[in-house]
């Protein structure tokens, strides 16, 4: 891709190469640092100021955690919350946030230790070697600034793998008078690779010990249940499945939930939810009208719903001459709606909206009651609950049927984690959907090359000069404005794409046919990382721009070393770009994540759209912590730190990487414990994804270093990297055989029985030497999963869900059935003052205290709303 323009400074025609499109200059690092610090410090101080005032937002999760967990209350002082957060132990993290949060933060702790060690050796040993030989190579040839000399950036801002030369051609062998320093590259490639595998191996063993002990000590319904798929048609009854499993002589079956084709029932429940929302909005609009005139009327059944919220509070302030037994009512204009009917819905009439929606809701409830009594066609999937965890694990880890694809077992998701619509789809259809969406993601990744390449080329001085030479000359005259265009905009756009794309891939993963939300989360992480790694690493490094992809691929068929040499050269070209990217992510954006800028910015919009009390209650629910939004970017930064660790100036990348994972650890620790919720239950399965992506980063790091040595004509040193590649491949295979099963299953020795209370796999050092008392507290106390699963059972919520009544007053309504006067009615009927028990979405009984908690949540909304309106 060549474009030519008139260079105003040199007054000659110069080519605008692909490297120029995403390549910043030496001054850009300073500008990016100022921008990042300005964004980060302002957001951090805003968070410190707003945190004690908006607790409904910044402590949304803490207010719903079981008091037994004893999660520390953070001080309301400006900086006092930081040391208090630091002192929160990993036991408290496990007890409050669960195993997935522990595994996620364990990755950040491991990265802090690893890059702290690598930074020391890179700064103390490698950097003096690089500076000495770079200074010798750069005499009279290269740039003026230190950053430029470190990354071989010439004063013109155009970078090539051999920017010390007058052109981009590789040097001859006489370029370096001493090639001995390249042995240090080889030595540190081995050292940093082995160091990474050591830290990963050590942390993996710790994660496995904690996971085995955590899951082995709890007694949840999920731990005793396995998922059985591929059930033949002649076995699709609860009795036959129970008989089949018990004949295996592995234990006694407590219950069997055979999934059935509940699609009609699920559709009716979804329709009811939409209709209930419409009815609540209509009531809210009606009661919010200004009364036309007050009237006196007797209490009647038909007019009861017209009593306003404030009428009951009239009390002593009402008219003294009101006759006993009467209520003071107000005259309001009842809302109307247009109903379409007849042939093809061409006829219509206007009717009372309240009566219409109430009658429609009543008829829909009758259909749901009738649908719950029907018998549905059984599916090929069931959830089997055993009498012990050991029996369940034996069923999971064994082959039950000799025929391929039949009676397959795997760990069951938590009841609240099941995607019930996917349970009754045939296994063949689920697999087909999975392959179709996987293929679509692959095609979508290629399609993403177009906007990514466009942004990479458009946001550059070269492209601007081609179309707007006057603007380009004006920008080029000032380093700051040029840096804003050349560096600030590309890194900002890349960061925005990293935020927006996960939502699309999460949507695709949900419709891929996964049975649990935990599997959906893990699948989404894999997809987003593939997008991030392919589009923002390979495209920028190996291919440069989209137009060069086919040329590089074609050349690689002729010479297998083309990709390695191309990657090695352009990795050095883009060193400052990736340095600025990590700088923006760590110093600039982490404080914004802590601030929950999206929730704060969107609150006025949600506030304007909220009408019903249910809308207000949903506004104060803790935001969902989406691992796919955060983990792929962290993995990309991890790989970038590995790749640049040995190269000149690598200590700067490692330093920023250390800042990234340190700030990320505290940011995500706060959000997981206090601010955000994570309903998915993947039992730490993300650790497998983390480890395999780290191994991918090791492969890339070793290939790049081999290419760098090859470009320096150090062919022996380049070839010496091959044994390290083989060793890394062997380690990956060994990890798959030895460690991966322990990240999926529970070992039988880890299961704690009553007669063996001391047989615990966890050691003191797993929790920083906190001692036996902390471990005993973890064992005796219930885990977050046990608390979450109390009263749950494997049943489709549509079969047992309470048919909620309209919620139009501040307090939630009584459950389905009789109202306060003992008369069955589908109208709102008032608040739940009689203390009746209701049921939640999974059929669990809900006490009046739970209703009070819901009312308190609504109160939180008013507090936050008042704070916002007084301090926007």
Coordinates of N, CA, C and O in Angstrom, one line a residue, residues 618-774:
X618 N -34.6 -2.1 39.9 CA -33.6 -2.7 39.1 C -32.4 -1.7 38.9 O -31.3 -2.2 38.6
X619 N -32.6 -0.4 39.0 CA -31.5 0.5 38.9 C -30.5 0.4 39.9 O -29.3 0.7 39.7
X620 N -30.8 -0.1 41.1 CA -29.8 -0.2 42.2 C -29.3 -1.6 42.3 O -28.6 -1.9 43.3
X621 N -29.6 -2.5 41.4 CA -29.0 -3.8 41.4 C -27.5 -3.7 41.0 O -27.2 -2.8 40.2
X622 N -26.7 -4.5 41.7 CA -25.2 -4.4 41.4 C -25.0 -4.6 39.9 O -25.6 -5.6 39.3
X623 N -24.1 -3.9 39.2 CA -23.7 -4.2 37.8 C -23.1 -5.5 37.7 O -22.5 -6.0 38.7
X624 N -23.2 -6.1 36.6 CA -22.7 -7.5 36.3 C -21.2 -7.3 36.0 O -20.8 -6.6 35.1
X625 N -20.3 -8.1 36.7 CA -18.9 -8.1 36.3 C -18.7 -9.1 35.2 O -18.8 -10.3 35.4
X626 N -18.4 -8.6 34.0 CA -18.2 -9.4 32.8 C -16.8 -9.7 32.6 O -16.0 -8.8 32.3
X627 N -16.4 -11.0 32.9 CA -15.0 -11.3 32.8 C -14.5 -11.1 31.3 O -13.3 -10.9 31.1
X628 N -15.3 -11.3 30.4 CA -14.9 -11.2 29.0 C -14.6 -9.7 28.6 O -13.9 -9.5 27.6
X629 N -15.0 -8.8 29.5 CA -14.7 -7.4 29.2 C -13.3 -7.0 29.7 O -12.7 -6.1 29.2
X630 N -12.8 -7.8 30.7 CA -11.5 -7.4 31.3 C -10.4 -8.4 31.1 O -9.2 -8.0 31.0
X631 N -10.7 -9.7 31.1 CA -9.6 -10.6 31.1 C -8.8 -10.7 29.7 O -7.6 -10.7 29.7
X632 N -9.5 -10.6 28.6 CA -8.7 -10.6 27.3 C -7.7 -9.5 27.2 O -6.6 -9.7 26.7
X633 N -8.1 -8.3 27.6 CA -7.1 -7.2 27.5 C -6.0 -7.4 28.5 O -4.8 -7.1 28.1
X634 N -6.2 -8.0 29.6 CA -5.1 -8.3 30.6 C -4.2 -9.3 30.0 O -3.0 -9.2 30.1
X635 N -4.8 -10.3 29.3 CA -3.9 -11.3 28.7 C -3.1 -10.7 27.5 O -1.9 -11.1 27.4
X636 N -3.7 -9.8 26.8 CA -2.9 -9.2 25.7 C -1.7 -8.4 26.3 O -0.6 -8.4 25.8
X637 N -2.0 -7.6 27.4 CA -0.9 -6.9 28.0 C 0.2 -7.8 28.5 O 1.4 -7.5 28.4
X638 N -0.2 -9.0 29.1 CA 0.7 -10.0 29.6 C 1.6 -10.4 28.4 O 2.9 -10.5 28.6
X639 N 1.0 -10.7 27.3 CA 1.8 -11.2 26.1 C 2.7 -10.1 25.6 O 3.9 -10.3 25.3
X640 N 2.3 -8.8 25.6 CA 3.1 -7.7 25.1 C 4.3 -7.5 26.1 O 5.4 -7.3 25.6
X641 N 4.1 -7.7 27.4 CA 5.2 -7.6 28.3 C 6.2 -8.7 28.1 O 7.4 -8.4 28.1
X642 N 5.8 -9.9 27.8 CA 6.7 -11.0 27.5 C 7.5 -10.7 26.2 O 8.7 -10.8 26.2
X643 N 6.8 -10.2 25.2 CA 7.4 -10.0 23.9 C 8.5 -8.9 23.9 O 9.6 -9.1 23.3
X644 N 8.2 -7.9 24.7 CA 9.2 -6.7 24.7 C 10.2 -6.8 25.9 O 11.0 -5.9 26.0
X645 N 10.1 -7.9 26.7 CA 10.9 -7.9 27.9 C 12.4 -7.9 27.6 O 13.2 -7.3 28.4
X646 N 12.9 -8.5 26.5 CA 14.3 -8.6 26.2 C 14.8 -7.5 25.3 O 15.9 -7.2 25.2
X647 N 13.9 -7.0 24.5 CA 14.2 -6.0 23.5 C 14.7 -4.7 24.1 O 14.4 -4.5 25.3
X648 N 15.4 -3.9 23.4 CA 15.8 -2.6 24.0 C 14.6 -1.8 24.5 O 13.6 -1.6 23.8
X649 N 14.8 -1.2 25.7 CA 13.7 -0.5 26.3 C 12.6 -1.4 26.9 O 11.6 -0.9 27.3
X650 N 12.9 -2.7 26.9 CA 11.8 -3.6 27.5 C 11.5 -3.4 28.9 O 10.4 -3.7 29.4
X651 N 12.5 -2.8 29.7 CA 12.2 -2.6 31.1 C 11.1 -1.5 31.3 O 10.4 -1.6 32.3
X652 N 10.9 -0.6 30.3 CA 9.9 0.4 30.4 C 8.5 -0.3 30.2 O 7.5 0.0 30.9
X653 N 8.4 -1.3 29.3 CA 7.2 -2.0 29.0 C 6.9 -2.8 30.3 O 5.7 -2.9 30.7
X654 N 7.9 -3.5 30.9 CA 7.7 -4.3 32.1 C 7.2 -3.4 33.2 O 6.4 -3.8 34.0
X655 N 7.8 -2.2 33.3 CA 7.4 -1.3 34.4 C 5.9 -0.9 34.3 O 5.2 -0.9 35.2
X656 N 5.5 -0.6 33.0 CA 4.1 -0.2 32.8 C 3.2 -1.5 33.0 O 2.1 -1.3 33.5
X657 N 3.7 -2.6 32.6 CA 2.9 -3.9 32.8 C 2.8 -4.1 34.3 O 1.7 -4.6 34.8
X658 N 3.8 -3.8 35.1 CA 3.7 -4.0 36.5 C 2.7 -3.0 37.1 O 1.9 -3.4 38.0
X659 N 2.6 -1.8 36.6 CA 1.6 -0.8 37.0 C 0.2 -1.3 36.6 O -0.7 -1.2 37.4
X660 N 0.1 -1.8 35.4 CA -1.2 -2.3 34.9 C -1.8 -3.4 35.8 O -2.9 -3.3 36.3
X661 N -1.0 -4.4 36.2 CA -1.5 -5.5 37.0 C -1.7 -5.1 38.4 O -2.5 -5.6 39.1
X662 N -0.9 -4.2 38.9 CA -1.0 -3.7 40.3 C -2.3 -2.9 40.4 O -3.2 -3.2 41.3
X663 N -2.5 -1.9 39.5 CA -3.7 -1.1 39.6 C -5.0 -2.0 39.3 O -6.0 -1.8 39.9
X664 N -4.8 -2.9 38.3 CA -5.9 -3.8 38.0 C -6.3 -4.7 39.2 O -7.5 -5.0 39.4
X665 N -5.3 -5.2 39.9 CA -5.6 -6.1 41.1 C -6.5 -5.3 42.1 O -7.5 -5.8 42.5
X666 N -6.1 -4.1 42.4 CA -6.9 -3.4 43.4 C -8.2 -2.9 42.9 O -9.3 -2.9 43.6
X667 N -8.3 -2.5 41.6 CA -9.6 -2.1 41.0 C -10.6 -3.3 41.0 O -11.7 -3.1 41.4
X668 N -10.1 -4.4 40.5 CA -11.1 -5.5 40.4 C -11.4 -6.2 41.7 O -12.5 -6.7 41.9
X669 N -10.4 -6.1 42.6 CA -10.7 -6.6 44.0 C -11.8 -5.8 44.6 O -12.8 -6.3 45.2
X670 N -11.8 -4.5 44.5 CA -12.9 -3.6 45.0 C -14.2 -3.9 44.3 O -15.2 -4.1 45.0
X671 N -14.2 -4.0 43.0 CA -15.4 -4.2 42.3 C -16.1 -5.6 42.6 O -17.3 -5.7 42.8
X672 N -15.2 -6.6 42.7 CA -15.7 -8.0 42.9 C -16.3 -8.1 44.4 O -17.2 -8.9 44.6
X673 N -15.7 -7.4 45.3 CA -16.1 -7.5 46.7 C -17.2 -6.6 47.1 O -18.2 -7.0 47.8
X674 N -17.2 -5.4 46.6 CA -18.1 -4.3 47.1 C -19.1 -3.8 46.0 O -20.2 -3.4 46.4
X675 N -18.8 -3.7 44.8 CA -19.6 -3.0 43.9 C -20.3 -3.8 42.8 O -21.4 -3.4 42.5
X676 N -19.8 -4.9 42.4 CA -20.4 -5.6 41.2 C -20.7 -7.0 41.6 O -20.0 -7.6 42.4
X677 N -21.6 -7.6 40.8 CA -22.1 -9.0 41.1 C -21.6 -9.8 39.9 O -21.4 -9.4 38.8
X678 N -21.4 -11.1 40.2 CA -21.0 -12.1 39.2 C -21.8 -13.4 39.3 O -21.5 -14.3 40.0
X679 N -23.0 -13.4 38.6 CA -23.9 -14.5 38.8 C -23.4 -15.8 38.2 O -23.8 -16.9 38.5
X680 N -22.4 -15.7 37.2 CA -22.0 -16.9 36.6 C -21.2 -17.8 37.6 O -20.5 -17.2 38.5
X681 N -21.2 -19.1 37.4 CA -20.6 -20.0 38.3 C -19.8 -21.0 37.5 O -20.3 -22.0 37.1
X682 N -18.5 -20.7 37.3 CA -17.6 -21.5 36.4 C -16.6 -22.3 37.2 O -15.7 -22.9 36.6
X683 N -16.7 -22.2 38.5 CA -15.8 -23.0 39.4 C -14.3 -22.8 39.1 O -13.5 -23.7 39.1
X684 N -13.9 -21.6 38.7 CA -12.5 -21.3 38.4 C -12.0 -21.8 37.1 O -10.8 -21.9 36.9
X685 N -12.9 -22.1 36.2 CA -12.5 -22.6 34.9 C -11.7 -21.7 34.0 O -11.1 -22.1 33.1
X686 N -11.8 -20.4 34.4 CA -11.0 -19.4 33.6 C -9.5 -19.6 33.7 O -8.8 -19.1 32.9
X687 N -9.1 -20.4 34.7 CA -7.6 -20.6 34.9 C -7.0 -21.4 33.7 O -5.9 -21.2 33.3
X688 N -7.8 -22.3 33.2 CA -7.4 -23.0 32.0 C -7.1 -22.1 30.8 O -6.1 -22.2 30.1
X689 N -8.1 -21.2 30.6 CA -7.9 -20.2 29.5 C -6.7 -19.3 29.8 O -5.9 -19.1 28.8
X690 N -6.5 -18.9 31.0 CA -5.4 -18.0 31.3 C -4.1 -18.7 31.0 O -3.2 -18.2 30.3
X691 N -3.9 -20.0 31.4 CA -2.6 -20.7 31.3 C -2.4 -21.0 29.8 O -1.2 -20.8 29.4
X692 N -3.3 -21.4 29.0 CA -3.1 -21.7 27.6 C -2.8 -20.4 26.9 O -1.9 -20.4 25.9
X693 N -3.3 -19.3 27.2 CA -3.0 -18.0 26.6 C -1.6 -17.5 27.0 O -0.9 -16.9 26.2
X694 N -1.2 -17.8 28.2 CA 0.2 -17.5 28.6 C 1.2 -18.3 27.8 O 2.2 -17.8 27.3
X695 N 0.8 -19.6 27.5 CA 1.7 -20.4 26.7 C 1.8 -19.9 25.3 O 2.8 -19.9 24.6
X696 N 0.6 -19.4 24.8 CA 0.7 -18.8 23.4 C 1.6 -17.6 23.4 O 2.3 -17.4 22.5
X697 N 1.5 -16.8 24.5 CA 2.4 -15.7 24.6 C 3.9 -16.1 24.6 O 4.7 -15.4 24.0
X698 N 4.2 -17.2 25.3 CA 5.6 -17.7 25.3 C 6.0 -18.1 23.9 O 7.2 -17.8 23.5
X699 N 5.2 -18.8 23.1 CA 5.5 -19.1 21.8 C 5.8 -17.9 20.9 O 6.8 -17.8 20.2
X700 N 4.9 -16.9 21.0 CA 5.1 -15.6 20.3 C 6.4 -15.0 20.7 O 7.2 -14.5 19.8
X701 N 6.7 -14.9 22.0 CA 7.9 -14.3 22.5 C 9.2 -15.0 21.9 O 10.1 -14.3 21.5
X702 N 9.2 -16.3 21.9 CA 10.3 -17.1 21.5 C 10.5 -16.9 19.9 O 11.6 -16.8 19.4
X703 N 9.4 -16.9 19.2 CA 9.5 -16.7 17.8 C 10.0 -15.4 17.4 O 10.9 -15.2 16.5
X704 N 9.5 -14.3 18.1 CA 10.0 -13.0 17.9 C 11.5 -12.9 18.2 O 12.3 -12.3 17.4
X705 N 12.0 -13.4 19.3 CA 13.4 -13.3 19.6 C 14.2 -14.1 18.6 O 15.3 -13.7 18.3
X706 N 13.7 -15.2 18.1 CA 14.5 -15.9 17.1 C 14.6 -15.1 15.8 O 15.6 -15.0 15.2
X707 N 13.5 -14.4 15.5 CA 13.5 -13.5 14.3 C 14.4 -12.3 14.5 O 15.1 -11.9 13.6
X708 N 14.4 -11.7 15.7 CA 15.3 -10.6 16.0 C 16.8 -11.1 15.9 O 17.6 -10.3 15.2
X709 N 17.1 -12.2 16.4 CA 18.5 -12.7 16.3 C 18.8 -13.0 14.8 O 20.0 -12.8 14.4
X710 N 17.9 -13.6 14.1 CA 18.1 -13.9 12.7 C 18.4 -12.6 11.8 O 19.2 -12.6 10.9
X711 N 17.6 -11.5 12.1 CA 17.8 -10.3 11.4 C 19.2 -9.7 11.7 O 19.7 -8.9 10.9
X712 N 19.8 -10.0 12.8 CA 21.1 -9.6 13.2 C 22.2 -10.5 12.6 O 23.4 -10.4 13.0
X713 N 21.8 -11.5 11.8 CA 22.7 -12.5 11.3 C 23.3 -13.3 12.4 O 24.4 -14.0 12.1
X714 N 22.7 -13.4 13.5 CA 23.1 -14.3 14.6 C 22.4 -15.6 14.4 O 21.5 -16.0 15.2
X715 N 22.7 -16.4 13.4 CA 22.0 -17.5 13.0 C 22.1 -18.7 14.0 O 21.1 -19.4 14.3
X716 N 23.2 -18.8 14.6 CA 23.4 -19.9 15.6 C 22.5 -19.6 16.8 O 21.8 -20.5 17.3
X717 N 22.5 -18.3 17.3 CA 21.7 -18.0 18.4 C 20.2 -18.1 18.1 O 19.4 -18.5 18.9
X718 N 19.8 -17.7 16.9 CA 18.4 -17.8 16.4 C 18.0 -19.3 16.4 O 16.9 -19.7 16.9
X719 N 18.9 -20.2 15.9 CA 18.5 -21.6 15.9 C 18.5 -22.2 17.3 O 17.8 -23.2 17.6
X720 N 19.2 -21.6 18.2 CA 19.3 -22.1 19.6 C 18.0 -21.9 20.3 O 17.8 -22.5 21.4
X721 N 17.1 -21.1 19.8 CA 15.8 -20.9 20.4 C 14.9 -22.1 20.2 O 13.9 -22.3 20.9
X722 N 15.2 -22.9 19.2 CA 14.3 -24.0 18.8 C 14.1 -25.0 20.0 O 13.0 -25.4 20.2
X723 N 15.2 -25.4 20.7 CA 14.9 -26.3 21.8 C 14.0 -25.7 22.9 O 13.2 -26.5 23.5
X724 N 14.0 -24.4 23.0 CA 13.1 -23.8 24.0 C 11.7 -23.9 23.5 O 10.7 -24.1 24.3
X725 N 11.4 -23.7 22.2 CA 10.1 -23.9 21.7 C 9.6 -25.3 21.9 O 8.4 -25.5 22.3
X726 N 10.4 -26.3 21.7 CA 10.1 -27.7 21.9 C 9.7 -27.9 23.4 O 8.7 -28.6 23.7
X727 N 10.6 -27.3 24.3 CA 10.3 -27.5 25.7 C 9.0 -26.8 26.1 O 8.2 -27.4 26.9
X728 N 8.7 -25.7 25.5 CA 7.4 -25.0 25.8 C 6.2 -25.8 25.3 O 5.2 -25.9 26.0
X729 N 6.4 -26.4 24.2 CA 5.3 -27.3 23.6 C 5.1 -28.5 24.6 O 4.0 -28.9 24.8
X730 N 6.2 -29.1 25.0 CA 6.1 -30.2 25.9 C 5.4 -29.8 27.2 O 4.6 -30.5 27.8
X731 N 5.7 -28.6 27.7 CA 5.1 -28.1 29.0 C 3.6 -28.0 28.8 O 2.8 -28.3 29.7
X732 N 3.2 -27.5 27.6 CA 1.8 -27.3 27.3 C 1.1 -28.7 27.3 O 0.0 -28.8 27.8
X733 N 1.7 -29.6 26.7 CA 1.1 -31.0 26.6 C 1.1 -31.6 28.0 O 0.1 -32.2 28.4
X734 N 2.1 -31.4 28.8 CA 2.1 -31.9 30.2 C 1.1 -31.2 31.0 O 0.4 -31.9 31.9
X735 N 0.9 -29.9 30.8 CA -0.2 -29.2 31.6 C -1.6 -29.8 31.3 O -2.4 -30.0 32.2
X736 N -1.8 -30.1 30.0 CA -3.1 -30.6 29.6 C -3.3 -32.0 30.2 O -4.4 -32.3 30.6
X737 N -2.3 -32.8 30.4 CA -2.4 -34.1 30.9 C -2.5 -34.2 32.4 O -3.3 -34.9 33.0
X738 N -1.7 -33.3 33.1 CA -1.6 -33.4 34.5 C -2.5 -32.4 35.3 O -3.1 -32.8 36.3
X739 N -2.6 -31.2 34.8 CA -3.3 -30.1 35.6 C -4.7 -29.9 35.2 O -5.5 -29.6 36.0
X740 N -5.0 -30.0 33.9 CA -6.3 -29.6 33.4 C -7.4 -30.4 34.0 O -8.5 -29.9 34.4
X741 N -7.3 -31.8 34.2 CA -8.4 -32.5 34.9 C -8.7 -32.0 36.3 O -9.9 -32.0 36.7
X742 N -7.7 -31.5 37.0 CA -7.9 -31.0 38.3 C -8.6 -29.7 38.3 O -9.0 -29.2 39.4
X743 N -8.6 -29.0 37.2 CA -9.3 -27.7 37.1 C -10.8 -27.9 36.6 O -11.6 -27.0 36.6
X744 N -11.1 -29.2 36.3 CA -12.5 -29.5 35.9 C -13.2 -30.3 37.0 O -14.4 -30.2 37.1
X745 N -12.5 -31.3 37.6 CA -13.2 -32.2 38.5 C -12.7 -32.0 40.0 O -11.8 -31.3 40.2
X746 N -13.3 -32.7 40.9 CA -12.9 -32.8 42.3 C -12.3 -34.2 42.5 O -12.9 -35.2 42.2
X747 N -11.1 -34.2 43.0 CA -10.5 -35.5 43.3 C -11.2 -36.2 44.5 O -11.7 -35.5 45.4
X748 N -11.2 -37.5 44.5 CA -11.9 -38.2 45.6 C -11.3 -38.0 46.9 O -11.9 -37.9 48.0
X749 N -9.9 -37.8 46.9 CA -9.3 -37.6 48.2 C -9.5 -36.2 48.8 O -9.3 -35.9 50.0
X750 N -10.0 -35.3 47.9 CA -10.2 -33.9 48.4 C -11.6 -33.8 49.0 O -11.9 -32.8 49.7
X751 N -12.5 -34.8 48.8 CA -13.8 -34.7 49.4 C -13.7 -35.0 50.9 O -13.2 -36.0 51.3
X752 N -14.2 -34.1 51.7 CA -14.1 -34.2 53.1 C -15.4 -34.9 53.7 O -16.5 -34.5 53.4
X753 N -15.1 -35.9 54.5 CA -16.2 -36.6 55.2 C -16.2 -36.3 56.6 O -15.2 -35.8 57.2
X754 N -17.3 -36.7 57.3 CA -17.4 -36.4 58.7 C -16.3 -37.0 59.5 O -15.9 -36.5 60.5
X755 N -15.9 -38.2 59.1 CA -14.9 -38.9 59.9 C -13.5 -38.5 59.7 O -12.5 -38.9 60.3
X756 N -13.3 -37.6 58.7 CA -12.0 -37.1 58.3 C -11.9 -35.6 58.2 O -11.7 -35.0 57.2
X757 N -12.2 -34.9 59.3 CA -12.3 -33.4 59.2 C -10.9 -32.8 59.0 O -10.8 -31.7 58.6
X758 N -9.8 -33.5 59.4 CA -8.5 -32.9 59.2 C -7.9 -33.1 57.9 O -6.8 -32.6 57.6
X759 N -8.5 -34.0 57.1 CA -7.8 -34.3 55.8 C -8.0 -33.3 54.8 O -8.8 -33.5 53.8
X760 N -7.4 -32.2 55.0 CA -7.6 -31.0 54.1 C -6.4 -30.8 53.2 O -5.2 -30.9 53.7
X761 N -6.6 -30.6 51.9 CA -5.5 -30.4 51.0 C -4.8 -29.1 51.0 O -3.7 -28.9 50.6
X762 N -5.5 -28.1 51.6 CA -5.0 -26.7 51.6 C -3.9 -26.5 52.6 O -3.9 -27.1 53.7
X763 N -2.9 -25.7 52.3 CA -1.8 -25.5 53.2 C -1.8 -24.0 53.7 O -2.4 -23.2 53.1
X764 N -1.0 -23.8 54.7 CA -1.0 -22.4 55.2 C -0.5 -21.4 54.2 O -1.0 -20.3 54.1
X765 N 0.5 -21.8 53.4 CA 1.1 -20.8 52.4 C 0.1 -20.5 51.3 O 0.3 -19.5 50.6
X766 N -1.0 -21.3 51.2 CA -1.9 -21.0 50.1 C -2.6 -19.6 50.4 O -3.1 -19.0 49.5
X767 N -2.8 -19.3 51.7 CA -3.4 -18.0 52.0 C -2.4 -17.1 52.7 O -2.8 -16.4 53.7
X768 N -1.2 -17.1 52.3 CA -0.2 -16.2 52.9 C 0.1 -16.5 54.3 O 0.4 -15.6 55.1
X769 N 0.1 -17.8 54.8 CA 0.4 -18.1 56.1 C -0.5 -17.6 57.2 O -0.1 -17.2 58.3
X770 N -1.8 -17.6 56.9 CA -2.8 -17.0 57.8 C -3.2 -18.0 58.9 O -3.9 -17.6 59.9
X771 N -2.8 -19.3 58.8 CA -2.9 -20.2 59.9 C -4.1 -21.0 59.9 O -5.0 -20.9 59.1
X772 N -4.1 -21.9 60.9 CA -5.2 -22.9 61.0 C -6.5 -22.3 61.3 O -7.5 -22.8 60.9
X773 N -6.5 -21.2 62.1 CA -7.8 -20.6 62.5 C -8.6 -20.1 61.3 O -9.8 -20.3 61.2
X774 N -7.9 -19.5 60.4 CA -8.6 -19.0 59.2 C -9.1 -20.2 58.3 O -10.2 -20.1 57.8

